[in-house]
Amino acid sequence: PGVPASCRVKVAQDFASHDNTLDDNGHGTNVSGIVAGIATGTQLAVFDVFDGPDAFDSVVIAGINWAIANQFSYNISAINMSLGDTSQNASLCSNTNPFSPSYNPFVTPIANARSAGILTVISAGNSAFTAGLALPACTPQAVSVGAVYDSNVGGLNWGICSDNATAADKVTCFSNTTSYLSLLAPGALITAGGNTLGGTSQAAPHVAAAIA
């Protein structure tokens, strides 16, 4: 980070160090590259919160809290979280009771970020739900983002669903949606950081970059 001086990545921190790698399969590099390509004047603090395919809530929240604590040192205005589970939440996940089965541990840290002037942008999920978002995208005060195509890229099979035809601004079949979804943004197919990927993970950083 920061070497050479023109490097726009100013912080790279491994919050989930057990797998001994900062990125998995190019996903984080692609997401960061989208932010860098859209918001050309920004610098980035990038965090690895995954151990292999899994991420613990406490580790993700540690990243949010780091951003709040270091907001003024790095002029942080937006947090991008291209992650989520496979739950379907038809309404906002506002339960702050830790003894409840529907407890959402992200409510307080995301509200704290918002109070500090930092918007938290989260991918809506790729389960093709038409009436619910994944957690933590369902968190109050989060900016949830679904995916649209950026152009006509032909027919695509995503495994969970297929789009026989594609076009700019067409909602992808895999993108979760519901009445409280905040925004849609380009999520397929996005080339950045040396990788071409599709998902709501790619849509969210477009919005985080626009905020920045």
mmCIF file of C-alpha atoms in Angstrom, residues 71 76-81 110 113-122 141-143 207-208 211-212:
data_model
loop_
_atom_site.group_PDB
_atom_site.id
_atom_site.type_symbol
_atom_site.label_atom_id
_atom_site.label_comp_id
_atom_site.label_asym_id
_atom_site.label_seq_id
_atom_site.Cartn_x
_atom_site.Cartn_y
_atom_site.Cartn_z
ATOM 1 C CA GLN A 71 -12.494 8.379 9.025
ATOM 2 C CA ILE A 76 -13.526 8.055 4.372
ATOM 3 C CA SER A 77 -16.956 8.754 2.884
ATOM 4 C CA ALA A 78 -18.195 5.310 1.806
ATOM 5 C CA ILE A 79 -17.868 1.647 2.756
ATOM 6 C CA ASN A 80 -18.439 -1.026 0.124
ATOM 7 C CA MET A 81 -19.494 -4.504 1.256
ATOM 8 C CA ILE A 110 -23.962 0.695 10.088
ATOM 9 C CA ALA A 113 -21.160 4.837 10.274
ATOM 10 C CA ARG A 114 -24.113 6.790 8.925
ATOM 11 C CA SER A 115 -24.053 9.102 11.948
ATOM 12 C CA ALA A 116 -20.366 9.714 11.279
ATOM 13 C CA GLY A 117 -21.124 10.659 7.674
ATOM 14 C CA ILE A 118 -20.135 7.366 6.048
ATOM 15 C CA LEU A 119 -22.611 5.535 3.820
ATOM 16 C CA THR A 120 -22.413 1.740 3.796
ATOM 17 C CA VAL A 121 -23.169 0.219 0.392
ATOM 18 C CA ILE A 122 -24.016 -3.504 0.286
ATOM 19 C CA GLN A 141 -29.522 2.764 6.786
ATOM 20 C CA ALA A 142 -27.524 0.568 4.403
ATOM 21 C CA VAL A 143 -27.613 1.384 0.699
ATOM 22 C CA VAL A 207 -22.564 3.119 -6.063
ATOM 23 C CA ALA A 208 -19.840 3.354 -3.422
ATOM 24 C CA ILE A 211 -20.765 8.406 -3.279
ATOM 25 C CA ALA A 212 -17.014 8.885 -2.913
#
